[in-house]
CSV table of C-alpha atoms and ligand atoms in Angstrom, one decimal:
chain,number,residue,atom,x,y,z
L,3,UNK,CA,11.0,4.6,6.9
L,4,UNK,CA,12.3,1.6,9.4
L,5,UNK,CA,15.1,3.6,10.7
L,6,UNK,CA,13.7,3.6,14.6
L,7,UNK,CA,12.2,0.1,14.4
L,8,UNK,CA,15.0,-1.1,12.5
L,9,UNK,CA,17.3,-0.2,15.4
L,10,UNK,CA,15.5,-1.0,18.0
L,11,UNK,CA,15.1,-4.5,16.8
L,12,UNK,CA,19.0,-4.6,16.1
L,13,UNK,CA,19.3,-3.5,19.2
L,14,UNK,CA,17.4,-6.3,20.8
L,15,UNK,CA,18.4,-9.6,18.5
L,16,UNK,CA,22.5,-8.3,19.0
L,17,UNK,CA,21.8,-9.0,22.6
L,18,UNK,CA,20.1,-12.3,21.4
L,19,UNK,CA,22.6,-13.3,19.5
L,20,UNK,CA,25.9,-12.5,21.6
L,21,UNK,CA,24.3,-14.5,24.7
L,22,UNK,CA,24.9,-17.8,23.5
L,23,UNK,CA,23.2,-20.0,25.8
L,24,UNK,CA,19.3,-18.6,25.8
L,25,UNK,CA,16.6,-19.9,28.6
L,26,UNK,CA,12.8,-19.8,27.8
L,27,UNK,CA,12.5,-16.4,29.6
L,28,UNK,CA,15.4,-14.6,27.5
L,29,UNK,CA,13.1,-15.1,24.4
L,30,UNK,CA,10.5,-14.0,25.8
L,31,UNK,CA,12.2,-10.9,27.0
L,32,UNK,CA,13.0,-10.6,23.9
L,33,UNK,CA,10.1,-10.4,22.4
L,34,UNK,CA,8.3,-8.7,25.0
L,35,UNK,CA,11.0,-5.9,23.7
L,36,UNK,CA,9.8,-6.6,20.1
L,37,UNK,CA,6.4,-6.1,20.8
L,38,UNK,CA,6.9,-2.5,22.3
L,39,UNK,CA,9.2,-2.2,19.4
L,40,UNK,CA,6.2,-2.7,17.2
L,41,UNK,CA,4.0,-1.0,19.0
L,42,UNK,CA,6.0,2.4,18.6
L,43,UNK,CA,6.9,2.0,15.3
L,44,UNK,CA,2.7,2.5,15.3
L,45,UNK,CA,1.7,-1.4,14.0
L,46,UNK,CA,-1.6,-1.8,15.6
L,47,UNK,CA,-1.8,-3.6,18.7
L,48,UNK,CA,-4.0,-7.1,17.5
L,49,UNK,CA,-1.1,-7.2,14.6
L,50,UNK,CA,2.0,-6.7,17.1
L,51,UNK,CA,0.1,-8.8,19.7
L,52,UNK,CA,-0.7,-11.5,17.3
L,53,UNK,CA,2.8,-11.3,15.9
L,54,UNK,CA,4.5,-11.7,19.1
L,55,UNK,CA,2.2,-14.9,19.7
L,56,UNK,CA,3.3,-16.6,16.8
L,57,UNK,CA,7.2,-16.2,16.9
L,58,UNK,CA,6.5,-17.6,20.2
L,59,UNK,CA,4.9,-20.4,19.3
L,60,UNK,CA,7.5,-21.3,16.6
L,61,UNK,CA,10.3,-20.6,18.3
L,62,UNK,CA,8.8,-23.1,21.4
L,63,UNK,CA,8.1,-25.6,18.8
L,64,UNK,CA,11.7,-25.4,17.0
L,65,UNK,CA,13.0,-25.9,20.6
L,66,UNK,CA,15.6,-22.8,19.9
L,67,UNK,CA,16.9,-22.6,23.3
L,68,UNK,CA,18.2,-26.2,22.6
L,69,UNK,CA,19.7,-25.4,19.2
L,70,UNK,CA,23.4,-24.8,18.6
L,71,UNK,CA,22.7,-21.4,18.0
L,72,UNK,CA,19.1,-20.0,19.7
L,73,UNK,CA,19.6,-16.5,19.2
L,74,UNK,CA,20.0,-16.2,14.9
L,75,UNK,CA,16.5,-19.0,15.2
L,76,UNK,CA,15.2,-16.7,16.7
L,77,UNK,CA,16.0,-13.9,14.4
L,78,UNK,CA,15.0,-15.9,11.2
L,79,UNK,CA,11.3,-16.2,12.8
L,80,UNK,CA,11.4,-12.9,13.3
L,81,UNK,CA,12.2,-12.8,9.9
L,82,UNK,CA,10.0,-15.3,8.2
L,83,UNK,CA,7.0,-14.2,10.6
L,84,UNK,CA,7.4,-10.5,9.3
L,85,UNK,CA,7.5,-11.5,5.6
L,86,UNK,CA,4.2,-13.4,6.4
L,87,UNK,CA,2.4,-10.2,8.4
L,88,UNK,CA,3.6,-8.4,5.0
L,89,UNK,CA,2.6,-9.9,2.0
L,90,UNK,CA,-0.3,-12.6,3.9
L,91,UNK,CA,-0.6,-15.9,2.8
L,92,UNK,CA,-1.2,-15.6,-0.9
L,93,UNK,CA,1.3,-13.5,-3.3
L,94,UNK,CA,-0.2,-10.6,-4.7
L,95,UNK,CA,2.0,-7.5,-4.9
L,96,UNK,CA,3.1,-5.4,-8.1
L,97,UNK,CA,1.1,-7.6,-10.7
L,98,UNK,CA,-2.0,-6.1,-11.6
L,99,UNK,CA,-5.0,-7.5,-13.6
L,100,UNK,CA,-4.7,-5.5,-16.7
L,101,UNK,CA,-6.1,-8.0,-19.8
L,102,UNK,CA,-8.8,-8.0,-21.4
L,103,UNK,CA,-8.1,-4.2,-23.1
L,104,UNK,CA,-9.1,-1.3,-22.1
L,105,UNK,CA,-8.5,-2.4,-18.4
L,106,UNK,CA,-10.0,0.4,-16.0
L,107,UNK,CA,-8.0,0.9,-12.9
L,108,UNK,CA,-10.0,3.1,-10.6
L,109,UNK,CA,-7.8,5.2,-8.1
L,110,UNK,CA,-9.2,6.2,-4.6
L,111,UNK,CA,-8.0,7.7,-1.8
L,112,UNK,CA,-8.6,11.0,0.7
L,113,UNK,CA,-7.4,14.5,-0.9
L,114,UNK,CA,-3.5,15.0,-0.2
L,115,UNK,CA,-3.1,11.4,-0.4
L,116,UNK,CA,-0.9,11.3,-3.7
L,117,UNK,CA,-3.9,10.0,-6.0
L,118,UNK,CA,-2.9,12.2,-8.8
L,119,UNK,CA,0.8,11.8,-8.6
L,120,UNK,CA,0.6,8.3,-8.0
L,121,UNK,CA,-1.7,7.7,-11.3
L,122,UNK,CA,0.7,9.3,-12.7
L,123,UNK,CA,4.0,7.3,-11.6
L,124,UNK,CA,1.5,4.4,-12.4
L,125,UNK,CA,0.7,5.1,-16.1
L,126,UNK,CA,4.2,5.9,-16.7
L,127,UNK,CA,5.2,2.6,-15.3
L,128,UNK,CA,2.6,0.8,-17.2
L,129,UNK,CA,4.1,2.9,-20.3
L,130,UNK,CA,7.9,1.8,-19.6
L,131,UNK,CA,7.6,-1.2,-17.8
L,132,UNK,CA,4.7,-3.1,-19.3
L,133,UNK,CA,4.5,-1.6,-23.0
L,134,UNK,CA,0.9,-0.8,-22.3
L,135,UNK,CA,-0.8,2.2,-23.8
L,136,UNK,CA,-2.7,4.1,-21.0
L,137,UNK,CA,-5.2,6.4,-20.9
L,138,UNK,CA,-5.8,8.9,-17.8
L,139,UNK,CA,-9.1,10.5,-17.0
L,140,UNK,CA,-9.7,13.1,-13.6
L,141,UNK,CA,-12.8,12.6,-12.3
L,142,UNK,CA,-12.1,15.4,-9.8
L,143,UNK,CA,-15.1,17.9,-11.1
L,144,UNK,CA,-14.9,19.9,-7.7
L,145,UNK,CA,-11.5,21.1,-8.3
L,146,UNK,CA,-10.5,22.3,-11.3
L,147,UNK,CA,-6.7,22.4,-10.7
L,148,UNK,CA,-6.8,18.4,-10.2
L,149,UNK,CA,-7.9,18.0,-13.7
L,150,UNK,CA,-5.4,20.4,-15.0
L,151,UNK,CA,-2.6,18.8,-12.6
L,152,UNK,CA,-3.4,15.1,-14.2
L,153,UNK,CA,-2.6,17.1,-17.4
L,154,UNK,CA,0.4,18.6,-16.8
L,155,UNK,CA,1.6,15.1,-15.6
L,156,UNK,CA,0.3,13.5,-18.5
L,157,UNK,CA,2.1,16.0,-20.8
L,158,UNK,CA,5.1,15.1,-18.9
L,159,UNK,CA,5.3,11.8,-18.9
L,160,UNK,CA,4.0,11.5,-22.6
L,161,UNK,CA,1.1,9.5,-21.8
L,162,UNK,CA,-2.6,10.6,-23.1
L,163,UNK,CA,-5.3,12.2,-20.9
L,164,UNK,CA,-8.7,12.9,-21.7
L,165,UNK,CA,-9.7,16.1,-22.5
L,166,UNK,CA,-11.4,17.8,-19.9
L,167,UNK,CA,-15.3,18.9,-20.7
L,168,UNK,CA,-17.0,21.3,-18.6
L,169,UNK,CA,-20.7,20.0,-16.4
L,170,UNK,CA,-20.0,16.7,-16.6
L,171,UNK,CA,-20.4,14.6,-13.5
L,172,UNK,CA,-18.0,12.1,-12.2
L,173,UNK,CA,-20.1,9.2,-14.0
L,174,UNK,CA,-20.1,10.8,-17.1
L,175,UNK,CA,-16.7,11.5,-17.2
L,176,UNK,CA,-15.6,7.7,-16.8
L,177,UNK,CA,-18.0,6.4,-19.3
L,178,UNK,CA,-16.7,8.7,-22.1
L,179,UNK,CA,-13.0,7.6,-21.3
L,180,UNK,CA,-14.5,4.0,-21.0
L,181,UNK,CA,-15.4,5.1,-24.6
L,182,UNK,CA,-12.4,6.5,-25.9
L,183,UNK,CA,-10.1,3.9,-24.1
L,184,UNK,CA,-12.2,1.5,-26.7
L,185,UNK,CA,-11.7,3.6,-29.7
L,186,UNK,CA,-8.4,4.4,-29.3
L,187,UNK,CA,-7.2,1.1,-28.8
L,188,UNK,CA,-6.0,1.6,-25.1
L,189,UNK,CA,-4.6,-1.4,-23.1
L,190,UNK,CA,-5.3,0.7,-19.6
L,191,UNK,CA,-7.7,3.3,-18.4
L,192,UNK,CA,-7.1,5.1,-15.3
L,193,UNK,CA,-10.0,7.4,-13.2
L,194,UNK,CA,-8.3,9.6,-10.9
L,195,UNK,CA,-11.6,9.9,-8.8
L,196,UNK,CA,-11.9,13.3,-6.4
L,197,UNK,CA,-11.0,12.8,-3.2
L,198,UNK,CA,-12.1,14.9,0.6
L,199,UNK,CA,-10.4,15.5,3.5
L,200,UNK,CA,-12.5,12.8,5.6
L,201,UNK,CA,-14.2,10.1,4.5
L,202,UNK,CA,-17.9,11.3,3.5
L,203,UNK,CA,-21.3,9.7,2.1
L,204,UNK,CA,-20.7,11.8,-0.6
L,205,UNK,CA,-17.8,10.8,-1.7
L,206,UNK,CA,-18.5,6.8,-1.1
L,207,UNK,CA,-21.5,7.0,-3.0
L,208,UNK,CA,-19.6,9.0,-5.9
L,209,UNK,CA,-17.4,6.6,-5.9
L,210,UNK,CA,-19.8,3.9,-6.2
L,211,UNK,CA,-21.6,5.0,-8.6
L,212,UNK,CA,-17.9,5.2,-10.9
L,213,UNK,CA,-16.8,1.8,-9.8
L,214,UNK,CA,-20.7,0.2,-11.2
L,215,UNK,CA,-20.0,2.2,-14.6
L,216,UNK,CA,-16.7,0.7,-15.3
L,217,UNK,CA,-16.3,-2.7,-13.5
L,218,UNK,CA,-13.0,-1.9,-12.5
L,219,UNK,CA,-10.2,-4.5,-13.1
L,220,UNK,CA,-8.5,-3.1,-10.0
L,221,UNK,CA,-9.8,-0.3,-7.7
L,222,UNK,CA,-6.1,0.8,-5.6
L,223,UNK,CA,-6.9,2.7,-2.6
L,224,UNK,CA,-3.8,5.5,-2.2
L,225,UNK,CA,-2.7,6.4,1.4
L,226,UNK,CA,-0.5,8.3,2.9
L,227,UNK,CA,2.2,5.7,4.7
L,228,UNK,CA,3.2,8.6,7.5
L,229,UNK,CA,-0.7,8.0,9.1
L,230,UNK,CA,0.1,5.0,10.2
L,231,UNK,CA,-3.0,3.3,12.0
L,232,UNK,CA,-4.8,5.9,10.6
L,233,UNK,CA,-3.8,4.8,7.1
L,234,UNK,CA,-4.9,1.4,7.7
L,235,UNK,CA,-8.3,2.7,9.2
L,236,UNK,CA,-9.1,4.5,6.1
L,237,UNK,CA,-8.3,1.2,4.1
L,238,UNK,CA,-11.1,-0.8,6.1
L,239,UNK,CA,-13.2,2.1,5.8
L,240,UNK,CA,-13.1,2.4,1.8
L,241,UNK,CA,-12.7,-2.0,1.4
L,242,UNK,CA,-16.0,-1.5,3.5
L,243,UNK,CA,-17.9,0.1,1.0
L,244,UNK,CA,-16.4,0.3,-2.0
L,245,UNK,CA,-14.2,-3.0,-2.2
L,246,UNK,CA,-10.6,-2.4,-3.1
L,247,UNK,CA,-8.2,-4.9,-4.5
L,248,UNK,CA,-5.0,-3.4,-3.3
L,249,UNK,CA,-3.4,-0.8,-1.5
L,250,UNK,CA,-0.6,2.3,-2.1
L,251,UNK,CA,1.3,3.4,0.4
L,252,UNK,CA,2.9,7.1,-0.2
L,253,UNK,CA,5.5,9.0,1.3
L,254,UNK,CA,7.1,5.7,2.3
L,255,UNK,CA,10.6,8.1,2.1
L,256,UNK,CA,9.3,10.2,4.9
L,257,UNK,CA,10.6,9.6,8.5
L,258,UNK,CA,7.4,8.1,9.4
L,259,UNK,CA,7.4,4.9,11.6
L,260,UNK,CA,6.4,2.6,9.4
L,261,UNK,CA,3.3,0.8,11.1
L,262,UNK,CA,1.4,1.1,8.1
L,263,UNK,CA,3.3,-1.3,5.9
L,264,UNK,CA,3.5,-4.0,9.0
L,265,UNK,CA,-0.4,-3.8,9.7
L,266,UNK,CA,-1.9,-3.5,6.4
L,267,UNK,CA,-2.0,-6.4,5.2
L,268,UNK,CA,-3.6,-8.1,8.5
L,269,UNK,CA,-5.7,-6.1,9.3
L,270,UNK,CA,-7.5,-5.3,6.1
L,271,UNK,CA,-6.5,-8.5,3.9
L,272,UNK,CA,-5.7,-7.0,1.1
L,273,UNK,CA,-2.1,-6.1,-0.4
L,274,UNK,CA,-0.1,-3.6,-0.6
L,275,UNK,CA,0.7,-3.4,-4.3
L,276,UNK,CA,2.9,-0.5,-4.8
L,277,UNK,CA,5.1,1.7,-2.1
L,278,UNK,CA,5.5,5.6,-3.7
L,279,UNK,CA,9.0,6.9,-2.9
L,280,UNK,CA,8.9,10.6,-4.0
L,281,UNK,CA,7.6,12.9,-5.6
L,282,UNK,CA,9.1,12.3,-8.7
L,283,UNK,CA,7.3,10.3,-11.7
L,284,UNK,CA,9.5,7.0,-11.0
L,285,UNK,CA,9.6,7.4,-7.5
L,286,UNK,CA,7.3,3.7,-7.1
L,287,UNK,CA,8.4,0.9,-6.4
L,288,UNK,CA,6.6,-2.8,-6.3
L,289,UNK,CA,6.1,-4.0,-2.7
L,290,UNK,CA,8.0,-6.6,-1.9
L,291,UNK,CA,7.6,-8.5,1.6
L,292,UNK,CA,10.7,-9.9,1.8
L,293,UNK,CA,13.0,-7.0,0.7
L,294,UNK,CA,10.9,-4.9,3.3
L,295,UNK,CA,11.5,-7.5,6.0
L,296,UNK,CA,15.1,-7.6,5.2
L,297,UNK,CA,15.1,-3.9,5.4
L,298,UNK,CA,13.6,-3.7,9.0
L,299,UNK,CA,16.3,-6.5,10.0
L,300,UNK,CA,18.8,-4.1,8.6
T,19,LIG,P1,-4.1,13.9,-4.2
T,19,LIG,O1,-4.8,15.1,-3.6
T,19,LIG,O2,-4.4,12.7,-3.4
T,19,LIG,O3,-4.3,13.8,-5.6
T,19,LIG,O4,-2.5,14.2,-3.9
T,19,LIG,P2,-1.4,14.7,-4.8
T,19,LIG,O5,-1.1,13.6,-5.8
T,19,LIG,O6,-1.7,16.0,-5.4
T,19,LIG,O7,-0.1,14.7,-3.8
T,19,LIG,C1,-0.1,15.6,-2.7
T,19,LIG,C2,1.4,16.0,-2.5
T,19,LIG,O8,2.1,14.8,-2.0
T,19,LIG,C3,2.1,16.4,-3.7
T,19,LIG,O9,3.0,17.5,-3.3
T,19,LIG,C4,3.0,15.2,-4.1
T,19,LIG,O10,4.1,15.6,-4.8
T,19,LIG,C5,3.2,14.6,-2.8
T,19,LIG,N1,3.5,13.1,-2.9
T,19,LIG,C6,2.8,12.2,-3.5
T,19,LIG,N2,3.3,11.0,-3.3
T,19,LIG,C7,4.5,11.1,-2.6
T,19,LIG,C8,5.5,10.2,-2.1
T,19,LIG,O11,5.5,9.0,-2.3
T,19,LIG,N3,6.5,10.8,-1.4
T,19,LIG,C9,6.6,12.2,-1.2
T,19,LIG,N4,7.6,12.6,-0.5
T,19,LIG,N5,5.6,13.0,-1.6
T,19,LIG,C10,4.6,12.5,-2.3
C-alpha cells in the first residue's frame, strides 16, 4: 500500500543520512522532497503542508544540523511526526466500546465499500478474539442479495444472523434485532445498513433514523482505502450528519497510494480503527500508528 511513498522517502532520507554534515537548506530540501512525496502518495494538501511545517519546526528547535548525526534526527521526526498525523493525539484504535450487552455497532458506508464483508471479518473477530457472542442484522431492504450475502457469511463464519422478514423497513429491522440481541443474550449487535453509490438525502436520513432507534455504541464508517482524498471526503461527509466514532479502511492490500490512511485522522478527527486486508474473513487487522509509520519508513 506504501510501496511508492515508502521508496520515495527512502530515497530522500538515504541521501540525508549519507551527507553527514547537513546545513539548514539540506533539510529543507529535504522536506520540500517529502512534501511532494506526500502529496503523490494522494495525502491532502493542508495534512502534507501542515506536516512538512511541523518536522520543520522540530527539527529547527532540536538544532539537527548541529547534532552528531543530523540526518537519522531528522528521520526520527519524520517518524514520530507521522505516528502523530496517524493515530492523533489521543489513542483510540482497535478497542471498541462494546459493554453494557447487547452493544449495537452500526456499520455505514457507500455500496462497494466492503460493509458486508467487513461486518463480517468483524463479528468473526469479536467471536475469536473477544469471546463475544454476536448477532448480525442487514438492513439493506433494497437489495435482496445483501441480505442473503450477510447470510452466507454468517453461515460461514458460525456466527448468528437474523432471519430476514419480507416489508420491513430499515427501522424495523434494527429494532427487532435490538430485540432479539436482548433475548438471546447477545454481547454484540451489528446493522449492516444499505449503502448507494453517492452520498444521498435518502440514505443519510435512513441512516438517521437507525442510528436514533438503537443508540449505537459505535457507528464505523467503511471506506474504500484506494479513493484516497476521496475516502476521506466521504468520512466528513457521513461524521457531518450522522456522527461516526471511527473509520475502516478496505482494500488496504491494493496498490493504492496510501493517502487515505495518512490524512484521515487530521482531517476528520476521528480514528481509524480497523485496516481490511482481503477478502478473506480474517483479512482485518487493528490499526496501529506506529507499525504503519514504520512500514512507510520501510
Ligand atoms: P458493500 O457493498 O459495501 O457491502 O461491499 P462488499 O462487502 O460486498 O464488498 C465489495 C467487494 O469488495 C467484495 O468483492 C469484497 O470481497 C471486496 N472487499 C471488501 N473488503 C476488501 C479488502 O479489504 N480487500 C480486498 N481486496 N477486497 C475487499
Amino acid at each position: 500500500m506504501f510501496e511508492n511513498l515508502s521508496e520515495r522517502l527512502s530515497g530522500v532520507f538515504d541521501r540525508l543520512t549519507k551527507q553527514g554534515a547537513l546545513s539548514d537548506d539540506d533539510v529543507k530540501t529535504a522536506l520540500r522532497e517529502v512534501r511532494v512525496a506526500l502529496l503523490e502518495a494522494d495525502v491532502s494538501l493542508p495534512v502534507a503542508r501542515d506536516f512538512v511545517k511541523a518536522v520543520q519546526e522540530k527539527a529547527t528547535g532540536q538544532s539537527v544540523t548541529k547534532s552528531v548525526t543530523p540526518g537519522q534526527q531528522v528521520v526520527k521526526i519524520v517518524h514520530d511526526e507521522l505516528q502523530h498525523v496517524l493515530a492523533g493525539d489521543d489513542d483510540q484504535r482497535g478497542e471498541l466500546k462494546i459493554d453494557n450487552a447487547p452493544a449495537p455497532i452500526l456499520m455505514v458506508g457507500l455500496q462497494g465499500s466492503g460493509k458486508t464483508t467487513t461486518t463480517g471479518k468483524l463479528a468473526k473477530r469479536l467471536t475469536e478474539k473477544n469471546g463475544k457472542r454476536v448477532l448480525m442484522a442487514s438492513l439493506d431492504i433494497y437489495r435482496p442479495a445483501a441480505m442473503q450475502q450477510l447470510q452466507i457469511l454468517g453461515t460461514q463464519i458460525g456466527v448468528d444472523t437474523l432471519p430476514i422478514v419480507a416489508g420491513e423497513n430499515a427501522v424495523q429491522i434494527a429494532k427487532r434485532a435490538k430485540q432479539q440481541a436482548t433475548l438471546g443474550g447477545y454481547d454484540v449487535y451489528m446493522l449492516d445498513t444499505a449503502g448507494r453509490l453517492q452520498i444521498d438525502e435518502t440514505l443519510m436520513q435512513e441512516v438517521e433514523d437507525v442510528r436514533d432507534a438503537v443508540n449505537p455504541r459505535e457507528t464505523l464508517l467503511v471506506v474504500d482505502g484506494l479513493t484516497g482524498q476521496v475516502a476521506v471526503e466521504v468520512a466528513e461527509e457521513f461524521d457531518g450528519k450522522i456522527g461516526i466514532s471511527g473509520v475502516v479502511l478496505t482494500r488496504m492490500d491494493g496498490d493504492g497510494r496510501g493517502g487515505a490512511a495518512l490524512s484521515m485522522r487530521a482531517v476528520t478527527g476521528k480514528p481509524i480503527k480497523f485496516v481490511g486486508l482481503g477478502e478473506k474473513m480474517d483479512a482485518l487487522e487493528t490499526f496501529e500508528p506506529e507499525r504503519v509509520a514504520g512500514r512507510i519508513l520501510g
